[in-house]
Amino acid sequence: MNKRVRQYVGLLSAILAYYLIHEGAHLIYAIFTGVFKQINFMGLGMQIDIYSEKMTQTQLGVFCLIGSVATLLFAYILIALIGKIAQKSSKVFKACAYYITIAMLLIDPFYLSVLCGFFGGGDMNGIKLLIPEVAARIIYGIILMTNALVFVKIVLPKYKSAFLSEAA
């Protein structure tokens, strides 16, 4: 499989993994709290619909927060396993892990620090029930900058080395 195809497979796997982890966390919490209504499929995305009127503000805040917490935890697990992943012989597997790591590290912090102000609050609408929106956006901004640094200093060099060592 050539490099371009691996990149597309990696990108597609990142999108699927992101929705599975992020929306999956919302789904599990909604089922656990007894407020799950349905799954809405919208264009390329999906959304977990709930009976928010059955929830306290804190529960709604946790429901909105849990998706981003899950993606960040998954990213850090992938980073902890990066040595083992880099040793795998499958370039497709490594490409998928690479793009999934990028998505999990950056999507939610970027959306919740910058984009939510332009495209509607999304999860920020619930998170701001727990802490003020400005504080949440600053926290996610700090997480974004930290994760970008982790990507540049740890993730990128490890994967670059893993792919270069195979080319030799």
PDB file of C-alpha atoms in Angstrom:
ATOM      1  CA  MET A   1       0.000   0.000   0.000  1.00  0.00           C
ATOM      2  CA  ASN A   2       1.505   3.340  -0.987  1.00  0.00           C
ATOM      3  CA  LYS A   3       2.039   6.261   1.357  1.00  0.00           C
ATOM      4  CA  ARG A   4      -0.927   8.330   0.117  1.00  0.00           C
ATOM      5  CA  VAL A   5      -3.394   5.463   0.617  1.00  0.00           C
ATOM      6  CA  ARG A   6      -1.987   4.825   4.116  1.00  0.00           C
ATOM      7  CA  GLN A   7      -2.517   8.506   4.916  1.00  0.00           C
ATOM      8  CA  TYR A   8      -6.152   8.364   3.791  1.00  0.00           C
ATOM      9  CA  VAL A   9      -6.741   5.158   5.756  1.00  0.00           C
ATOM     10  CA  GLY A  10      -5.085   6.777   8.773  1.00  0.00           C
ATOM     11  CA  LEU A  11      -7.215   9.896   8.457  1.00  0.00           C
ATOM     12  CA  LEU A  12     -10.415   7.884   8.106  1.00  0.00           C
ATOM     13  CA  SER A  13      -9.484   5.745  11.101  1.00  0.00           C
ATOM     14  CA  ALA A  14      -8.833   8.910  13.125  1.00  0.00           C
ATOM     15  CA  ILE A  15     -12.281  10.278  12.311  1.00  0.00           C
ATOM     16  CA  LEU A  16     -13.956   6.993  13.204  1.00  0.00           C
ATOM     17  CA  ALA A  17     -11.926   6.581  16.395  1.00  0.00           C
ATOM     18  CA  TYR A  18     -12.654  10.144  17.451  1.00  0.00           C
ATOM     19  CA  TYR A  19     -16.409   9.648  17.135  1.00  0.00           C
ATOM     20  CA  LEU A  20     -16.249   6.242  18.788  1.00  0.00           C
ATOM     21  CA  ILE A  21     -14.325   7.537  21.803  1.00  0.00           C
ATOM     22  CA  HIS A  22     -15.847  11.016  22.167  1.00  0.00           C
ATOM     23  CA  GLU A  23     -19.468  10.174  21.446  1.00  0.00           C
ATOM     24  CA  GLY A  24     -19.063   6.750  23.047  1.00  0.00           C
ATOM     25  CA  ALA A  25     -18.172   8.426  26.335  1.00  0.00           C
ATOM     26  CA  HIS A  26     -21.281  10.611  26.058  1.00  0.00           C
ATOM     27  CA  LEU A  27     -23.352   7.510  25.277  1.00  0.00           C
ATOM     28  CA  ILE A  28     -22.045   5.495  28.220  1.00  0.00           C
ATOM     29  CA  TYR A  29     -22.661   8.382  30.614  1.00  0.00           C
ATOM     30  CA  ALA A  30     -26.172   8.966  29.209  1.00  0.00           C
ATOM     31  CA  ILE A  31     -27.062   5.287  29.606  1.00  0.00           C
ATOM     32  CA  PHE A  32     -25.510   5.186  33.084  1.00  0.00           C
ATOM     33  CA  THR A  33     -27.581   8.194  34.213  1.00  0.00           C
ATOM     34  CA  GLY A  34     -30.752   6.982  32.455  1.00  0.00           C
ATOM     35  CA  VAL A  35     -31.124   9.961  30.110  1.00  0.00           C
ATOM     36  CA  PHE A  36     -30.233   8.428  26.732  1.00  0.00           C
ATOM     37  CA  LYS A  37     -32.767   9.338  24.040  1.00  0.00           C
ATOM     38  CA  GLN A  38     -31.229   8.474  20.645  1.00  0.00           C
ATOM     39  CA  ILE A  39     -28.210   8.763  18.383  1.00  0.00           C
ATOM     40  CA  ASN A  40     -28.519  11.483  15.741  1.00  0.00           C
ATOM     41  CA  PHE A  41     -26.479  11.074  12.558  1.00  0.00           C
ATOM     42  CA  MET A  42     -25.753  14.418  10.922  1.00  0.00           C
ATOM     43  CA  GLY A  43     -23.668  14.663   7.775  1.00  0.00           C
ATOM     44  CA  LEU A  44     -20.263  13.255   8.629  1.00  0.00           C
ATOM     45  CA  GLY A  45     -20.913  13.310  12.349  1.00  0.00           C
ATOM     46  CA  MET A  46     -23.127  12.021  15.058  1.00  0.00           C
ATOM     47  CA  GLN A  47     -24.528  13.280  18.330  1.00  0.00           C
ATOM     48  CA  ILE A  48     -25.888  11.589  21.433  1.00  0.00           C
ATOM     49  CA  ASP A  49     -29.339  12.978  22.196  1.00  0.00           C
ATOM     50  CA  ILE A  50     -30.455  13.003  25.812  1.00  0.00           C
ATOM     51  CA  TYR A  51     -33.367  13.969  28.018  1.00  0.00           C
ATOM     52  CA  SER A  52     -31.549  16.965  29.497  1.00  0.00           C
ATOM     53  CA  GLU A  53     -34.604  17.963  31.535  1.00  0.00           C
ATOM     54  CA  LYS A  54     -34.029  14.828  33.653  1.00  0.00           C
ATOM     55  CA  MET A  55     -30.492  15.953  34.548  1.00  0.00           C
ATOM     56  CA  THR A  56     -29.120  18.344  37.109  1.00  0.00           C
ATOM     57  CA  GLN A  57     -26.831  21.103  35.848  1.00  0.00           C
ATOM     58  CA  THR A  58     -23.858  19.210  37.237  1.00  0.00           C
ATOM     59  CA  GLN A  59     -24.875  16.010  35.439  1.00  0.00           C
ATOM     60  CA  LEU A  60     -25.314  17.923  32.189  1.00  0.00           C
ATOM     61  CA  GLY A  61     -21.925  19.555  32.684  1.00  0.00           C
ATOM     62  CA  VAL A  62     -20.276  16.185  33.280  1.00  0.00           C
ATOM     63  CA  PHE A  63     -22.076  14.735  30.243  1.00  0.00           C
ATOM     64  CA  CYS A  64     -20.595  17.491  28.068  1.00  0.00           C
ATOM     65  CA  LEU A  65     -17.143  17.278  29.662  1.00  0.00           C
ATOM     66  CA  ILE A  66     -16.743  13.513  29.516  1.00  0.00           C
ATOM     67  CA  GLY A  67     -16.289  13.299  25.735  1.00  0.00           C
ATOM     68  CA  SER A  68     -13.217  15.516  25.734  1.00  0.00           C
ATOM     69  CA  VAL A  69     -11.810  13.826  28.832  1.00  0.00           C
ATOM     70  CA  ALA A  70     -12.147  10.436  27.116  1.00  0.00           C
ATOM     71  CA  THR A  71     -10.364  11.588  23.948  1.00  0.00           C
ATOM     72  CA  LEU A  72      -7.530  13.133  25.938  1.00  0.00           C
ATOM     73  CA  LEU A  73      -7.096  10.009  28.072  1.00  0.00           C
ATOM     74  CA  PHE A  74      -7.064   7.863  24.945  1.00  0.00           C
ATOM     75  CA  ALA A  75      -4.410  10.130  23.398  1.00  0.00           C
ATOM     76  CA  TYR A  76      -2.201   9.799  26.456  1.00  0.00           C
ATOM     77  CA  ILE A  77      -2.633   6.006  26.418  1.00  0.00           C
ATOM     78  CA  LEU A  78      -1.522   5.966  22.775  1.00  0.00           C
ATOM     79  CA  ILE A  79       1.478   8.109  23.681  1.00  0.00           C
ATOM     80  CA  ALA A  80       2.368   5.749  26.535  1.00  0.00           C
ATOM     81  CA  LEU A  81       2.247   2.876  24.037  1.00  0.00           C
ATOM     82  CA  ILE A  82       4.116   4.713  21.289  1.00  0.00           C
ATOM     83  CA  GLY A  83       7.260   2.596  21.698  1.00  0.00           C
ATOM     84  CA  LYS A  84       5.324  -0.633  21.181  1.00  0.00           C
ATOM     85  CA  ILE A  85       3.309   0.850  18.315  1.00  0.00           C
ATOM     86  CA  ALA A  86       6.478   2.038  16.553  1.00  0.00           C
ATOM     87  CA  GLN A  87       7.875  -1.508  16.677  1.00  0.00           C
ATOM     88  CA  LYS A  88       4.947  -2.972  14.736  1.00  0.00           C
ATOM     89  CA  SER A  89       5.746  -4.018  11.197  1.00  0.00           C
ATOM     90  CA  SER A  90       2.478  -2.783   9.688  1.00  0.00           C
ATOM     91  CA  LYS A  91       2.841   0.671   8.184  1.00  0.00           C
ATOM     92  CA  VAL A  92      -0.952   0.922   7.960  1.00  0.00           C
ATOM     93  CA  PHE A  93      -1.320   0.224  11.687  1.00  0.00           C
ATOM     94  CA  LYS A  94       1.319   2.834  12.512  1.00  0.00           C
ATOM     95  CA  ALA A  95      -0.303   5.395  10.192  1.00  0.00           C
ATOM     96  CA  CYS A  96      -3.673   4.800  11.839  1.00  0.00           C
ATOM     97  CA  ALA A  97      -2.194   5.113  15.335  1.00  0.00           C
ATOM     98  CA  TYR A  98      -0.374   8.293  14.311  1.00  0.00           C
ATOM     99  CA  TYR A  99      -3.462  10.043  12.932  1.00  0.00           C
ATOM    100  CA  ILE A 100      -5.649   8.828  15.794  1.00  0.00           C
ATOM    101  CA  THR A 101      -3.141  10.251  18.278  1.00  0.00           C
ATOM    102  CA  ILE A 102      -3.190  13.622  16.506  1.00  0.00           C
ATOM    103  CA  ALA A 103      -6.995  13.707  16.481  1.00  0.00           C
ATOM    104  CA  MET A 104      -7.329  12.755  20.141  1.00  0.00           C
ATOM    105  CA  LEU A 105      -4.681  15.243  21.237  1.00  0.00           C
ATOM    106  CA  LEU A 106      -5.885  18.265  19.313  1.00  0.00           C
ATOM    107  CA  ILE A 107      -9.534  18.232  18.194  1.00  0.00           C
ATOM    108  CA  ASP A 108     -11.342  18.818  21.489  1.00  0.00           C
ATOM    109  CA  PRO A 109      -8.841  21.293  22.946  1.00  0.00           C
ATOM    110  CA  PHE A 110      -8.899  23.297  19.704  1.00  0.00           C
ATOM    111  CA  TYR A 111     -12.680  23.273  19.469  1.00  0.00           C
ATOM    112  CA  LEU A 112     -13.251  24.070  23.146  1.00  0.00           C
ATOM    113  CA  SER A 113     -10.649  26.841  23.311  1.00  0.00           C
ATOM    114  CA  VAL A 114     -11.132  28.545  19.934  1.00  0.00           C
ATOM    115  CA  LEU A 115     -13.836  27.231  17.616  1.00  0.00           C
ATOM    116  CA  CYS A 116     -16.778  26.902  20.005  1.00  0.00           C
ATOM    117  CA  GLY A 117     -17.188  30.676  19.951  1.00  0.00           C
ATOM    118  CA  PHE A 118     -17.677  30.636  16.182  1.00  0.00           C
ATOM    119  CA  PHE A 119     -19.706  27.457  15.625  1.00  0.00           C
ATOM    120  CA  GLY A 120     -21.990  27.297  18.640  1.00  0.00           C
ATOM    121  CA  GLY A 121     -21.086  26.046  22.037  1.00  0.00           C
ATOM    122  CA  GLY A 122     -21.557  22.315  21.582  1.00  0.00           C
ATOM    123  CA  ASP A 123     -20.070  20.669  24.647  1.00  0.00           C
ATOM    124  CA  MET A 124     -19.059  24.083  25.964  1.00  0.00           C
ATOM    125  CA  ASN A 125     -22.756  24.783  26.642  1.00  0.00           C
ATOM    126  CA  GLY A 126     -22.672  22.126  29.354  1.00  0.00           C
ATOM    127  CA  ILE A 127     -19.088  22.610  30.531  1.00  0.00           C
ATOM    128  CA  LYS A 128     -19.861  26.231  31.385  1.00  0.00           C
ATOM    129  CA  LEU A 129     -22.445  24.927  33.852  1.00  0.00           C
ATOM    130  CA  LEU A 130     -19.488  23.593  35.846  1.00  0.00           C
ATOM    131  CA  ILE A 131     -17.012  26.456  35.453  1.00  0.00           C
ATOM    132  CA  PRO A 132     -17.152  29.846  33.733  1.00  0.00           C
ATOM    133  CA  GLU A 133     -16.719  29.646  29.954  1.00  0.00           C
ATOM    134  CA  VAL A 134     -13.686  31.941  29.959  1.00  0.00           C
ATOM    135  CA  ALA A 135     -11.949  29.689  32.476  1.00  0.00           C
ATOM    136  CA  ALA A 136     -12.842  26.577  30.478  1.00  0.00           C
ATOM    137  CA  ARG A 137     -11.576  28.114  27.251  1.00  0.00           C
ATOM    138  CA  ILE A 138      -8.314  29.145  28.932  1.00  0.00           C
ATOM    139  CA  ILE A 139      -7.859  25.662  30.412  1.00  0.00           C
ATOM    140  CA  TYR A 140      -8.499  24.032  27.040  1.00  0.00           C
ATOM    141  CA  GLY A 141      -6.160  26.563  25.422  1.00  0.00           C
ATOM    142  CA  ILE A 142      -3.412  25.523  27.834  1.00  0.00           C
ATOM    143  CA  ILE A 143      -4.189  21.861  27.112  1.00  0.00           C
ATOM    144  CA  LEU A 144      -4.027  22.608  23.376  1.00  0.00           C
ATOM    145  CA  MET A 145      -0.622  24.285  23.660  1.00  0.00           C
ATOM    146  CA  THR A 146       0.685  21.493  25.895  1.00  0.00           C
ATOM    147  CA  ASN A 147      -0.606  18.805  23.558  1.00  0.00           C
ATOM    148  CA  ALA A 148       0.860  20.584  20.529  1.00  0.00           C
ATOM    149  CA  LEU A 149       4.224  20.587  22.303  1.00  0.00           C
ATOM    150  CA  VAL A 150       3.826  16.883  23.183  1.00  0.00           C
ATOM    151  CA  PHE A 151       3.062  16.199  19.530  1.00  0.00           C
ATOM    152  CA  VAL A 152       6.113  18.093  18.265  1.00  0.00           C
ATOM    153  CA  LYS A 153       8.530  16.803  20.910  1.00  0.00           C
ATOM    154  CA  ILE A 154       7.357  13.191  21.359  1.00  0.00           C
ATOM    155  CA  VAL A 155       4.815  11.915  18.847  1.00  0.00           C
ATOM    156  CA  LEU A 156       6.238  13.302  15.613  1.00  0.00           C
ATOM    157  CA  PRO A 157       9.858  12.252  16.252  1.00  0.00           C
ATOM    158  CA  LYS A 158       8.869   8.718  17.331  1.00  0.00           C
ATOM    159  CA  TYR A 159       6.694   8.101  14.286  1.00  0.00           C
ATOM    160  CA  LYS A 160       9.139   9.773  11.920  1.00  0.00           C
ATOM    161  CA  SER A 161      11.849   7.490  13.270  1.00  0.00           C
ATOM    162  CA  ALA A 162       9.585   4.433  13.044  1.00  0.00           C
ATOM    163  CA  PHE A 163       8.758   5.091   9.403  1.00  0.00           C
ATOM    164  CA  LEU A 164      12.350   6.012   8.471  1.00  0.00           C
ATOM    165  CA  SER A 165      13.789   2.875  10.059  1.00  0.00           C
ATOM    166  CA  GLU A 166      11.499   0.762   7.865  1.00  0.00           C
ATOM    167  CA  ALA A 167      12.522   2.624   4.713  1.00  0.00           C
ATOM    168  CA  ALA A 168      16.174   1.813   5.330  1.00  0.00           C
TER     169      ALA A 168
END
